[in-house]
PDB file of N, CA and C in Angstrom:
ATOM      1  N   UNK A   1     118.688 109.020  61.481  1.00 53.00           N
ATOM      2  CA  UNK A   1     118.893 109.028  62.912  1.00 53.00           C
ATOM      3  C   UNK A   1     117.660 109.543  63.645  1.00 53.00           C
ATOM      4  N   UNK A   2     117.032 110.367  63.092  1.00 58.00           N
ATOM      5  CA  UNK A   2     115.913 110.926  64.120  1.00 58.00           C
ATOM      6  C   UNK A   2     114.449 110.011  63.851  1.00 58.00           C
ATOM      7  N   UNK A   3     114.700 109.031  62.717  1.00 58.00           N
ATOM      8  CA  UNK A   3     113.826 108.557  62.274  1.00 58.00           C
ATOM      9  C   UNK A   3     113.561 107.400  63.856  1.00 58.00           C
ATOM     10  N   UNK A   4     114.820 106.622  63.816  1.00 46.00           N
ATOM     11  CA  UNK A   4     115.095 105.889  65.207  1.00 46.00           C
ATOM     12  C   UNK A   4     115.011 106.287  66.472  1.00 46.00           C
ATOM     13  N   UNK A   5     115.025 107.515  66.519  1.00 42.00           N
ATOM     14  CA  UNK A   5     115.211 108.031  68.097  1.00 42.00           C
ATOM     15  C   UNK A   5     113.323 108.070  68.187  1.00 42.00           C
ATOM     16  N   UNK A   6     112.491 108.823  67.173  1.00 40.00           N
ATOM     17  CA  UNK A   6     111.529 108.679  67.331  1.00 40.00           C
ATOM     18  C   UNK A   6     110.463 107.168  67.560  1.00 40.00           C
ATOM     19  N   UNK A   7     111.278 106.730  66.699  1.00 41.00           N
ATOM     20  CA  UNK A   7     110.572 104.774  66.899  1.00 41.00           C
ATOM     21  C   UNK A   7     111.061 104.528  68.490  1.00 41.00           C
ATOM     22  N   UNK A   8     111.779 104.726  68.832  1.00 38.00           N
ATOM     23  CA  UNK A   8     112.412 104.031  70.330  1.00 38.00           C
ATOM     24  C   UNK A   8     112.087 105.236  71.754  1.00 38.00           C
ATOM     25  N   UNK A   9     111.686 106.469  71.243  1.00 36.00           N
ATOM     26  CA  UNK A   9     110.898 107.067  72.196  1.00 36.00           C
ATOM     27  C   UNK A   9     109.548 106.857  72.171  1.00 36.00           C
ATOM     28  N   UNK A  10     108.729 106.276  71.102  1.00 39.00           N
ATOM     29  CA  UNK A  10     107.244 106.053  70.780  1.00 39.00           C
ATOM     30  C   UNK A  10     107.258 104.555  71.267  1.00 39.00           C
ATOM     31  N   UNK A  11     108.428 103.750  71.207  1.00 38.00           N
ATOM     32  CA  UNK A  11     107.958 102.077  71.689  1.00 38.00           C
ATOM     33  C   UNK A  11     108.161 102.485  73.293  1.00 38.00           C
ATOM     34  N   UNK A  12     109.225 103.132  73.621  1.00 39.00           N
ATOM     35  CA  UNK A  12     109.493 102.982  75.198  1.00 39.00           C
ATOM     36  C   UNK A  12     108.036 103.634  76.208  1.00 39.00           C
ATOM     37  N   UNK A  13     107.654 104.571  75.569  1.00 38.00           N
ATOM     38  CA  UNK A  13     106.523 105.329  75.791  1.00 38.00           C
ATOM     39  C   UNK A  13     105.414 104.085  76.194  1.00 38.00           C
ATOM     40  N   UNK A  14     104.859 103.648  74.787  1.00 39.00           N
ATOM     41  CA  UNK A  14     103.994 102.618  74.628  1.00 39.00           C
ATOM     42  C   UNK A  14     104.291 101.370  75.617  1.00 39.00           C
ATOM     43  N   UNK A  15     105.599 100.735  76.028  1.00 43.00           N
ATOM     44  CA  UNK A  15     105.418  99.531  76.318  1.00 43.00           C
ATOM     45  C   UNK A  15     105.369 100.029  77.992  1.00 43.00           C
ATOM     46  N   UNK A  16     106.030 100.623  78.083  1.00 47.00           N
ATOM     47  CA  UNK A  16     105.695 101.388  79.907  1.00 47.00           C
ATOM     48  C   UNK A  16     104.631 101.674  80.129  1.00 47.00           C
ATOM     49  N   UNK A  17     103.561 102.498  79.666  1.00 42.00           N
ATOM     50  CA  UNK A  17     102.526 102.873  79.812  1.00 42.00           C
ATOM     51  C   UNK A  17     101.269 101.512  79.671  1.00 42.00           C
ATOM     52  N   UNK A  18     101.542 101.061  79.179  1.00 58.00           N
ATOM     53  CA  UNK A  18     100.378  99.737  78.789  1.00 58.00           C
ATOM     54  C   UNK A  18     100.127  99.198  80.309  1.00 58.00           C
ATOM     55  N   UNK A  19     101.241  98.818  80.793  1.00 68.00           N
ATOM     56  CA  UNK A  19     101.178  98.006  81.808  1.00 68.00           C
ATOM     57  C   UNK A  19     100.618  98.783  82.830  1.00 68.00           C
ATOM     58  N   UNK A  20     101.457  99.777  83.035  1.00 78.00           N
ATOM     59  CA  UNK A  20     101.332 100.867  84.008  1.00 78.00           C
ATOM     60  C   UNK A  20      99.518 101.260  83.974  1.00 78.00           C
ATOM     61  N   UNK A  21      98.945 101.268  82.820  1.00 87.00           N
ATOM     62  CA  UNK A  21      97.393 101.839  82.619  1.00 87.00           C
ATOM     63  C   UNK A  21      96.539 100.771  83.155  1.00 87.00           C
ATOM     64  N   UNK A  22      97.264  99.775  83.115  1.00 93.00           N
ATOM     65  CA  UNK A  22      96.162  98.461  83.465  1.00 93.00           C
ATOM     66  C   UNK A  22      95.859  98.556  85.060  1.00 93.00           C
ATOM     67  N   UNK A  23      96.987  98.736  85.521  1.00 92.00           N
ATOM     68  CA  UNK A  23      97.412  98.083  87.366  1.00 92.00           C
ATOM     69  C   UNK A  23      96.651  99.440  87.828  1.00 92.00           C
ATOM     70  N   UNK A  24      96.650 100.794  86.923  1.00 93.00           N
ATOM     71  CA  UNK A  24      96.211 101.946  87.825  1.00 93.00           C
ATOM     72  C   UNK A  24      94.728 101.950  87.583  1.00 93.00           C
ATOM     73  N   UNK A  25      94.011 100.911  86.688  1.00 96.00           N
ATOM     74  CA  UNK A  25      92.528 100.470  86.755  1.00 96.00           C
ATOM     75  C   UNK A  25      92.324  99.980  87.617  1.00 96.00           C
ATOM     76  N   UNK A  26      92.906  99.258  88.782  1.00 97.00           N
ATOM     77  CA  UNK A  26      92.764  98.777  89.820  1.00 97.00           C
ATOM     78  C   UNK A  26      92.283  99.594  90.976  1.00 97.00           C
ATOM     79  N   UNK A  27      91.309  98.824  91.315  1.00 97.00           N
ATOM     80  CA  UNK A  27      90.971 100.484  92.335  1.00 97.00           C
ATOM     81  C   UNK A  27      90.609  99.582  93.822  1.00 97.00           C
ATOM     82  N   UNK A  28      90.997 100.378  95.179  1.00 97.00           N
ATOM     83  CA  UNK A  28      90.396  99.343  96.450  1.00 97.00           C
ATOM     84  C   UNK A  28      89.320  98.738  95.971  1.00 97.00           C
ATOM     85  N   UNK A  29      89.154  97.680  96.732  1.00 98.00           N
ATOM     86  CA  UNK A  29      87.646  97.292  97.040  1.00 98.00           C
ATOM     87  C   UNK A  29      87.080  96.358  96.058  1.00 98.00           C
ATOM     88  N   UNK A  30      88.191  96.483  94.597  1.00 98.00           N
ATOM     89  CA  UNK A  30      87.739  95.745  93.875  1.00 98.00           C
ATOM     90  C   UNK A  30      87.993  93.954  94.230  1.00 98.00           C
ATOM     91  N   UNK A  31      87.113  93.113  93.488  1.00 97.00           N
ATOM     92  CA  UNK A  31      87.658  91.775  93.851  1.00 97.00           C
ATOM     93  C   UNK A  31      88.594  91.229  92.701  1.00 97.00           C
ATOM     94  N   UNK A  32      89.116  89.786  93.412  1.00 98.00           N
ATOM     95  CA  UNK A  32      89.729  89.299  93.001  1.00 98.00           C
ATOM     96  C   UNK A  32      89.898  88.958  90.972  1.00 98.00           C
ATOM     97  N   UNK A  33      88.857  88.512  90.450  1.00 98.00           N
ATOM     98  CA  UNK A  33      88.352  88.843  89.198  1.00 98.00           C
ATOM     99  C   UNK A  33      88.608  89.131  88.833  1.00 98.00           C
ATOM    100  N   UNK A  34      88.013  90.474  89.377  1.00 98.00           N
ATOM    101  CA  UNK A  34      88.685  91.925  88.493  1.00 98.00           C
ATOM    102  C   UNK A  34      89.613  92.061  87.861  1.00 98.00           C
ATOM    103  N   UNK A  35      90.396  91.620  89.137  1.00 98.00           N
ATOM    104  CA  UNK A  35      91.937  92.143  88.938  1.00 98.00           C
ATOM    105  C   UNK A  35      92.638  91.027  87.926  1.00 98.00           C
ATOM    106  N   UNK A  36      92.264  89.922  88.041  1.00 98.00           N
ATOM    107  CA  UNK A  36      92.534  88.885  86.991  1.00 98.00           C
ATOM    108  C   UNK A  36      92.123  89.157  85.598  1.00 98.00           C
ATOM    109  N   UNK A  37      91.030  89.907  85.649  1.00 97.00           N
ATOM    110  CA  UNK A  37      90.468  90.185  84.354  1.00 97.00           C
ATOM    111  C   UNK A  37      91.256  91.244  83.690  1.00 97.00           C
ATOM    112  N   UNK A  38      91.998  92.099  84.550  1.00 96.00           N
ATOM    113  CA  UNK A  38      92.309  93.741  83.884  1.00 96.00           C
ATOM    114  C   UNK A  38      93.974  93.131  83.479  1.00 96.00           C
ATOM    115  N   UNK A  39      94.670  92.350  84.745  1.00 96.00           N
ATOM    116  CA  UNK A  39      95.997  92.025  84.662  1.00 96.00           C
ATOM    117  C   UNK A  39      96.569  90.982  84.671  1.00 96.00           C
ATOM    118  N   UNK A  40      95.488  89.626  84.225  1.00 96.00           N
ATOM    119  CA  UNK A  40      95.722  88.390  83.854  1.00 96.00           C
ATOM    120  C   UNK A  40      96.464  88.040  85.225  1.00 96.00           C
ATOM    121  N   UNK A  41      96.651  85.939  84.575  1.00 97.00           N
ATOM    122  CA  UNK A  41      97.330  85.563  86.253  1.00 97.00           C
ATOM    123  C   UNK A  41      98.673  86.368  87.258  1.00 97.00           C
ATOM    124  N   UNK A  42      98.585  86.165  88.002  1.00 97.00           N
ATOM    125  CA  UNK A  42      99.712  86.625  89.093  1.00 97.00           C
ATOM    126  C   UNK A  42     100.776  85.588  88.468  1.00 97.00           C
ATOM    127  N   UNK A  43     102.043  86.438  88.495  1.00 96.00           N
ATOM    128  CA  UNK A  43     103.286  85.517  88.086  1.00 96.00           C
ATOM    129  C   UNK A  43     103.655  84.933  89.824  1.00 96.00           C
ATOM    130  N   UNK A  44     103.040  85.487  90.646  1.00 95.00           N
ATOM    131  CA  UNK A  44     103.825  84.879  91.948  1.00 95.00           C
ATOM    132  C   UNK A  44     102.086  84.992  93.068  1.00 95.00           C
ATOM    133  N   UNK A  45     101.909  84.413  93.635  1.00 97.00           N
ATOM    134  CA  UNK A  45     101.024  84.395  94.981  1.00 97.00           C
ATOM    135  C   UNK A  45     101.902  84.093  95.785  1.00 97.00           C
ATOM    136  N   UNK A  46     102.141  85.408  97.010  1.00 97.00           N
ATOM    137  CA  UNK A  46     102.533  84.967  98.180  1.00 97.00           C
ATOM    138  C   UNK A  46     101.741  85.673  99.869  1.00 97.00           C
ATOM    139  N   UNK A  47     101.957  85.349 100.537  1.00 96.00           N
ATOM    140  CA  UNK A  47     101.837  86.058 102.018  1.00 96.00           C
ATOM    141  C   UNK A  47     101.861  87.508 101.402  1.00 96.00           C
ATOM    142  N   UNK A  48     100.881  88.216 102.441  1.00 95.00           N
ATOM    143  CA  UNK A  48     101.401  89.547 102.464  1.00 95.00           C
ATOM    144  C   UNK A  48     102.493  90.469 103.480  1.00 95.00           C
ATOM    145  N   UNK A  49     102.663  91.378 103.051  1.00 90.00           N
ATOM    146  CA  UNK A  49     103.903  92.199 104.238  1.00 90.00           C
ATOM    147  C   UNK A  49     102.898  93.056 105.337  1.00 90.00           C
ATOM    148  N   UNK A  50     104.033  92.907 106.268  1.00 94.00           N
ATOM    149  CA  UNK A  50     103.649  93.206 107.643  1.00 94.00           C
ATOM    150  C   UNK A  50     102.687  94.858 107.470  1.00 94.00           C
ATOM    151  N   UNK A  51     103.630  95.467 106.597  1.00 94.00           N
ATOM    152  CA  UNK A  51     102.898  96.965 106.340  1.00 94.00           C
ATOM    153  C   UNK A  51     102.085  96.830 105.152  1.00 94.00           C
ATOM    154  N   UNK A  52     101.108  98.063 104.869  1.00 96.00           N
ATOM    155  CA  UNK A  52      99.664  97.885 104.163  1.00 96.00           C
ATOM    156  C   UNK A  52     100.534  99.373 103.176  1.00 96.00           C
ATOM    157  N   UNK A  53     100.236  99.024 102.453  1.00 96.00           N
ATOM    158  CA  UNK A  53     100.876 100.411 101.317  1.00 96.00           C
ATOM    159  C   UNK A  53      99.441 100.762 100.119  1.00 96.00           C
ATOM    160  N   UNK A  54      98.875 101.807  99.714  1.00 96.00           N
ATOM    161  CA  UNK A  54      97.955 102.231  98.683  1.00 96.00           C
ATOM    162  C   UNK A  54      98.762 102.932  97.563  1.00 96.00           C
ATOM    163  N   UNK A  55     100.100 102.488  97.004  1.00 92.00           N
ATOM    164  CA  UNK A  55     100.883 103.513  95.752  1.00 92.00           C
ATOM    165  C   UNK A  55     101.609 104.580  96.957  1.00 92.00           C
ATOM    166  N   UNK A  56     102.181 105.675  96.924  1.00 92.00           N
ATOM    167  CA  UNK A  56     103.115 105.865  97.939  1.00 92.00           C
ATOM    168  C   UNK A  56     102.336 106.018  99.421  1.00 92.00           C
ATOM    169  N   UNK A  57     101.408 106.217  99.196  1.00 95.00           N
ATOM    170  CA  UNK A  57     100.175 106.335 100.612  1.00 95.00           C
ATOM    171  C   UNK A  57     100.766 105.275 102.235  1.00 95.00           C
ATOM    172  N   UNK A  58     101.062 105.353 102.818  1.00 96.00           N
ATOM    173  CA  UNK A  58     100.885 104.090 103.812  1.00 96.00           C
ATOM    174  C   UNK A  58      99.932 104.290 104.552  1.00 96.00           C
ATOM    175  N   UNK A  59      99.201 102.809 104.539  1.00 96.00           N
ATOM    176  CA  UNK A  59      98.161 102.937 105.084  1.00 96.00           C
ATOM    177  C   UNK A  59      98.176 102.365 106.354  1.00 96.00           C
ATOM    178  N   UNK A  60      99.203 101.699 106.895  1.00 96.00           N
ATOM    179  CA  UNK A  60      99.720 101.643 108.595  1.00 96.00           C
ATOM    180  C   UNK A  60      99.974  99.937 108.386  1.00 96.00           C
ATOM    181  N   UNK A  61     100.052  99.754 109.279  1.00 96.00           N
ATOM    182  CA  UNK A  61     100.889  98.324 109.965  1.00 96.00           C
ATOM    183  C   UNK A  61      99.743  97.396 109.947  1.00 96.00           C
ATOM    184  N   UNK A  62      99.545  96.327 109.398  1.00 95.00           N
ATOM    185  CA  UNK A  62      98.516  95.497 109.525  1.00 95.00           C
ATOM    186  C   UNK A  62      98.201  94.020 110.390  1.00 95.00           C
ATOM    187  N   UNK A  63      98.261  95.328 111.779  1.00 92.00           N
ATOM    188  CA  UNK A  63      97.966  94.307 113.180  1.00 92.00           C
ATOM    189  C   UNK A  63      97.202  93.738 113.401  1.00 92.00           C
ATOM    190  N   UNK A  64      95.581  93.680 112.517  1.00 91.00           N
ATOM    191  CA  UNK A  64      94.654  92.704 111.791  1.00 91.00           C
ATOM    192  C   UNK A  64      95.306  91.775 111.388  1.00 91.00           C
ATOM    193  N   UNK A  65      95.662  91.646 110.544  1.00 94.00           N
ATOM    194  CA  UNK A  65      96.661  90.340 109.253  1.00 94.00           C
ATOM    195  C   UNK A  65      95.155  90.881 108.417  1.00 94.00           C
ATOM    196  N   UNK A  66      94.605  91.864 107.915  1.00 96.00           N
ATOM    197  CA  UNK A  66      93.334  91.585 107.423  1.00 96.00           C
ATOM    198  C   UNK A  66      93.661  91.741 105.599  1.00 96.00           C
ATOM    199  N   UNK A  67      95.067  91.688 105.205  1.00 97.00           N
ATOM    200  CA  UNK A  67      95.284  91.218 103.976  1.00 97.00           C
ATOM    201  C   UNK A  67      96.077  89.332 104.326  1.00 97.00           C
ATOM    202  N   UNK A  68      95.330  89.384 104.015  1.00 97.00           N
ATOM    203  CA  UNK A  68      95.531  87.501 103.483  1.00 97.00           C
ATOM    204  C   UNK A  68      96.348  86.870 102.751  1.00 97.00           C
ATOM    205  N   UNK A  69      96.560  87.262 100.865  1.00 98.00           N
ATOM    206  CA  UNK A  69      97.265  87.018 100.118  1.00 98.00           C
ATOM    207  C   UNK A  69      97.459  88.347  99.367  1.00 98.00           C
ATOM    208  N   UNK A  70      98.817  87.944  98.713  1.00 97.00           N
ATOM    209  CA  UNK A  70      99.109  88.870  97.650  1.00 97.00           C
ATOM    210  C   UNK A  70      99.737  88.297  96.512  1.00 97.00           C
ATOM    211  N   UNK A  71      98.971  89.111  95.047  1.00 97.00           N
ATOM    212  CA  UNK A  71      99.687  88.877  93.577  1.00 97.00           C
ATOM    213  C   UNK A  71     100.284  89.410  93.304  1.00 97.00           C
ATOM    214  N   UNK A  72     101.639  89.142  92.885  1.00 96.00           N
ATOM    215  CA  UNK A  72     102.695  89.742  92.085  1.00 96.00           C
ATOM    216  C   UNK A  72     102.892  89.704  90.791  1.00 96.00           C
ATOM    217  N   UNK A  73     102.851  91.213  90.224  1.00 95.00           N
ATOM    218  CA  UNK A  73     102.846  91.072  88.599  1.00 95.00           C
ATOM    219  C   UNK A  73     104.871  91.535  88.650  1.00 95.00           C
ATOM    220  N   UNK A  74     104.794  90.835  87.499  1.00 91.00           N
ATOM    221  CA  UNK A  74     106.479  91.389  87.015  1.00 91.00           C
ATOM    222  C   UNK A  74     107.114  90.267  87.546  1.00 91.00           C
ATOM    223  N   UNK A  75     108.333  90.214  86.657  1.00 80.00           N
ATOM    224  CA  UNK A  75     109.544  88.966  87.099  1.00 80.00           C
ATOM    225  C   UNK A  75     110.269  89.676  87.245  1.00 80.00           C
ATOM    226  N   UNK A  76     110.599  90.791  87.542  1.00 82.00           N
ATOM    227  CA  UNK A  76     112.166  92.101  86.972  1.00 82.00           C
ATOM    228  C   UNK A  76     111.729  92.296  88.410  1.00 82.00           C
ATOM    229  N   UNK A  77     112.923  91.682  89.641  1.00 75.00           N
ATOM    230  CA  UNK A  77     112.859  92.148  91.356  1.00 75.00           C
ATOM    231  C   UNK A  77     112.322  93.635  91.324  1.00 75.00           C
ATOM    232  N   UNK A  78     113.122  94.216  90.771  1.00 79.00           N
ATOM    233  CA  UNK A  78     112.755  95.741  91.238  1.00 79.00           C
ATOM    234  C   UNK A  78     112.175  96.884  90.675  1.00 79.00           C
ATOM    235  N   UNK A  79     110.937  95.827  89.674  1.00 88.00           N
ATOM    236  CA  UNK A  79     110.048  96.291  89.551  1.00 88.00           C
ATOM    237  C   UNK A  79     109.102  95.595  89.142  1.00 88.00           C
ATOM    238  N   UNK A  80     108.257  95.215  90.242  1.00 93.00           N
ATOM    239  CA  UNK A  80     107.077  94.610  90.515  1.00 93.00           C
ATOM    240  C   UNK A  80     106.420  95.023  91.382  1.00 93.00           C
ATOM    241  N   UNK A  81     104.434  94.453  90.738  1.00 95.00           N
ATOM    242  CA  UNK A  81     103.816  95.250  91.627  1.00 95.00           C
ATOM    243  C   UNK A  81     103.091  94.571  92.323  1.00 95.00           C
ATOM    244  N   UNK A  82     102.595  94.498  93.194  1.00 96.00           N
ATOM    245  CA  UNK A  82     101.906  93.676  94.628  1.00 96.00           C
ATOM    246  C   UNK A  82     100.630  94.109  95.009  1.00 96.00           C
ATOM    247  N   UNK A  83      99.472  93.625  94.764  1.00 97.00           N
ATOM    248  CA  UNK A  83      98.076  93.126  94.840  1.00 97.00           C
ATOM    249  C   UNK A  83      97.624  92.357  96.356  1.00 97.00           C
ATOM    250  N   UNK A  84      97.333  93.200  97.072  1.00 98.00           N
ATOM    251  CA  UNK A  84      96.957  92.567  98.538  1.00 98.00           C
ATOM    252  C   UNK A  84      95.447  92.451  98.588  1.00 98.00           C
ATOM    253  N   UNK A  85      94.919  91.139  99.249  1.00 98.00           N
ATOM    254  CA  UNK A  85      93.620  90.692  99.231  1.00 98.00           C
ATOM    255  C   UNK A  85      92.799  90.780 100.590  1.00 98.00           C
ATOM    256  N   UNK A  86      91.925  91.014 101.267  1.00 98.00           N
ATOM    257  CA  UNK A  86      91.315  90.583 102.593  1.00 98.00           C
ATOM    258  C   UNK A  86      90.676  89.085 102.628  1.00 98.00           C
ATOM    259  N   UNK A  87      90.530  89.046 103.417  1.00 97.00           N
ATOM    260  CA  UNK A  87      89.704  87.805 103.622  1.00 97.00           C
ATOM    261  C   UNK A  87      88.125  86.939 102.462  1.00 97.00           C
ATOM    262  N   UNK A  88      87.447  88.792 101.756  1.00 98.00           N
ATOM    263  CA  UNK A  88      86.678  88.439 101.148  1.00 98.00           C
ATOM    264  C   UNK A  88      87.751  88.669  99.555  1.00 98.00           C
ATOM    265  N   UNK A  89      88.761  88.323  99.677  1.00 98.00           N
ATOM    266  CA  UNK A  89      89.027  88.775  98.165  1.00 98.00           C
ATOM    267  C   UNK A  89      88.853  89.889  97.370  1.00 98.00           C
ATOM    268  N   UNK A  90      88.753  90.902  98.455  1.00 98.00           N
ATOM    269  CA  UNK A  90      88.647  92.529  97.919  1.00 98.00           C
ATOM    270  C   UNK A  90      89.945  92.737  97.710  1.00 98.00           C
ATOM    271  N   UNK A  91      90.313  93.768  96.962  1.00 98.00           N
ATOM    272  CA  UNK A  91      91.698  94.985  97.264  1.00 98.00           C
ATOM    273  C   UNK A  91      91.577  95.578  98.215  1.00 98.00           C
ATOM    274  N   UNK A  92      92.789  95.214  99.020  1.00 97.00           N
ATOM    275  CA  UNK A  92      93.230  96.446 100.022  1.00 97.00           C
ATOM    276  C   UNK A  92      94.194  97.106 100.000  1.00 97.00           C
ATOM    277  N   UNK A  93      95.734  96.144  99.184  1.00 97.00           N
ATOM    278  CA  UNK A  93      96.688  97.294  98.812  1.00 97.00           C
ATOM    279  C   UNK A  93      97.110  97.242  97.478  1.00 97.00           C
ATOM    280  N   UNK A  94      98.017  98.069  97.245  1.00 97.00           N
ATOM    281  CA  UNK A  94      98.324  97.969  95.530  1.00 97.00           C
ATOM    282  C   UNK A  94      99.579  98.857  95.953  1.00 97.00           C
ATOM    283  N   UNK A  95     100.862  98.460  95.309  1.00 95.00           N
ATOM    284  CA  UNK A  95     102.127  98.923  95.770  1.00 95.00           C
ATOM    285  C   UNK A  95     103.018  98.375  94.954  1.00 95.00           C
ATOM    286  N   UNK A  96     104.078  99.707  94.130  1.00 93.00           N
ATOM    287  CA  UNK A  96     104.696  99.390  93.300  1.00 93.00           C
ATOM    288  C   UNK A  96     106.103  99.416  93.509  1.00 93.00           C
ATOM    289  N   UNK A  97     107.206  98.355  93.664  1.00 88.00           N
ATOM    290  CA  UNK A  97     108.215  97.831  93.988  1.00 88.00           C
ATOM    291  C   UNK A  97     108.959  98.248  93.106  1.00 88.00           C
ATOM    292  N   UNK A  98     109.762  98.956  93.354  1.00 86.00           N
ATOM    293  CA  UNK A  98     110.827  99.219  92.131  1.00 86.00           C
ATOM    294  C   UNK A  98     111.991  99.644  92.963  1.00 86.00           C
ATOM    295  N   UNK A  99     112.314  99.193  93.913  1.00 72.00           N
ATOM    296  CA  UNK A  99     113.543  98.440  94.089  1.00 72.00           C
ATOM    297  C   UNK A  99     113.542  97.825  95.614  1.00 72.00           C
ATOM    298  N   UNK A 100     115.108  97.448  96.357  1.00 55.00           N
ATOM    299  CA  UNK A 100     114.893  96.329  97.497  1.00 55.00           C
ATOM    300  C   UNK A 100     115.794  96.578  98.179  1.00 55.00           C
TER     301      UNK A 100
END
């Protein structure tokens, strides 16, 4: 029994953290690339949201529109994370969805 509890606290550990280590390599400012390079394709490209978020940070209302597009990693609604772009394909937000 403890042999299992240890395998399934060492996988749950491991498979959370992997993902989680990649997206927090993401840093503003970086481009588009990058971010393809660290977290492979976007499962979704869509519009971005009206508000600008940096991880719990808000960074205010974006009465610019000066994010353009956004990538969505994750298929699981309520928990996915969202990749906002400017005009030159920089990072401007990064915001993690875990629930709706």
């Amino acid at each position: 029994m403890n042999r299992f509890l240890l395998f399934f606290v060492f996988f749950m550990v491991g498979c959370e953290s992997g993902s989680d280590v990649n997206i927090q390599k993401i840093k503003m400012g970086d481009d588009k690339s990058t971010v393809i390079s660290i977290l492979g394709e976007p499962d979704e490209i869509t519009k971005c949201d009206r508000n600008l978020w940096w991880g719990a940070e808000y960074l205010g209302e974006d009465v610019k529109s000066l994010c353009r597009y956004s990538f969505w990693y994750g298929t699981v609604k309520f928990d996915r994370w969202r990749i906002g772009f400017d005009e030159k394909n920089k990072v401007i937000s990064k915001y993690h969805y875990v629930s709706e």
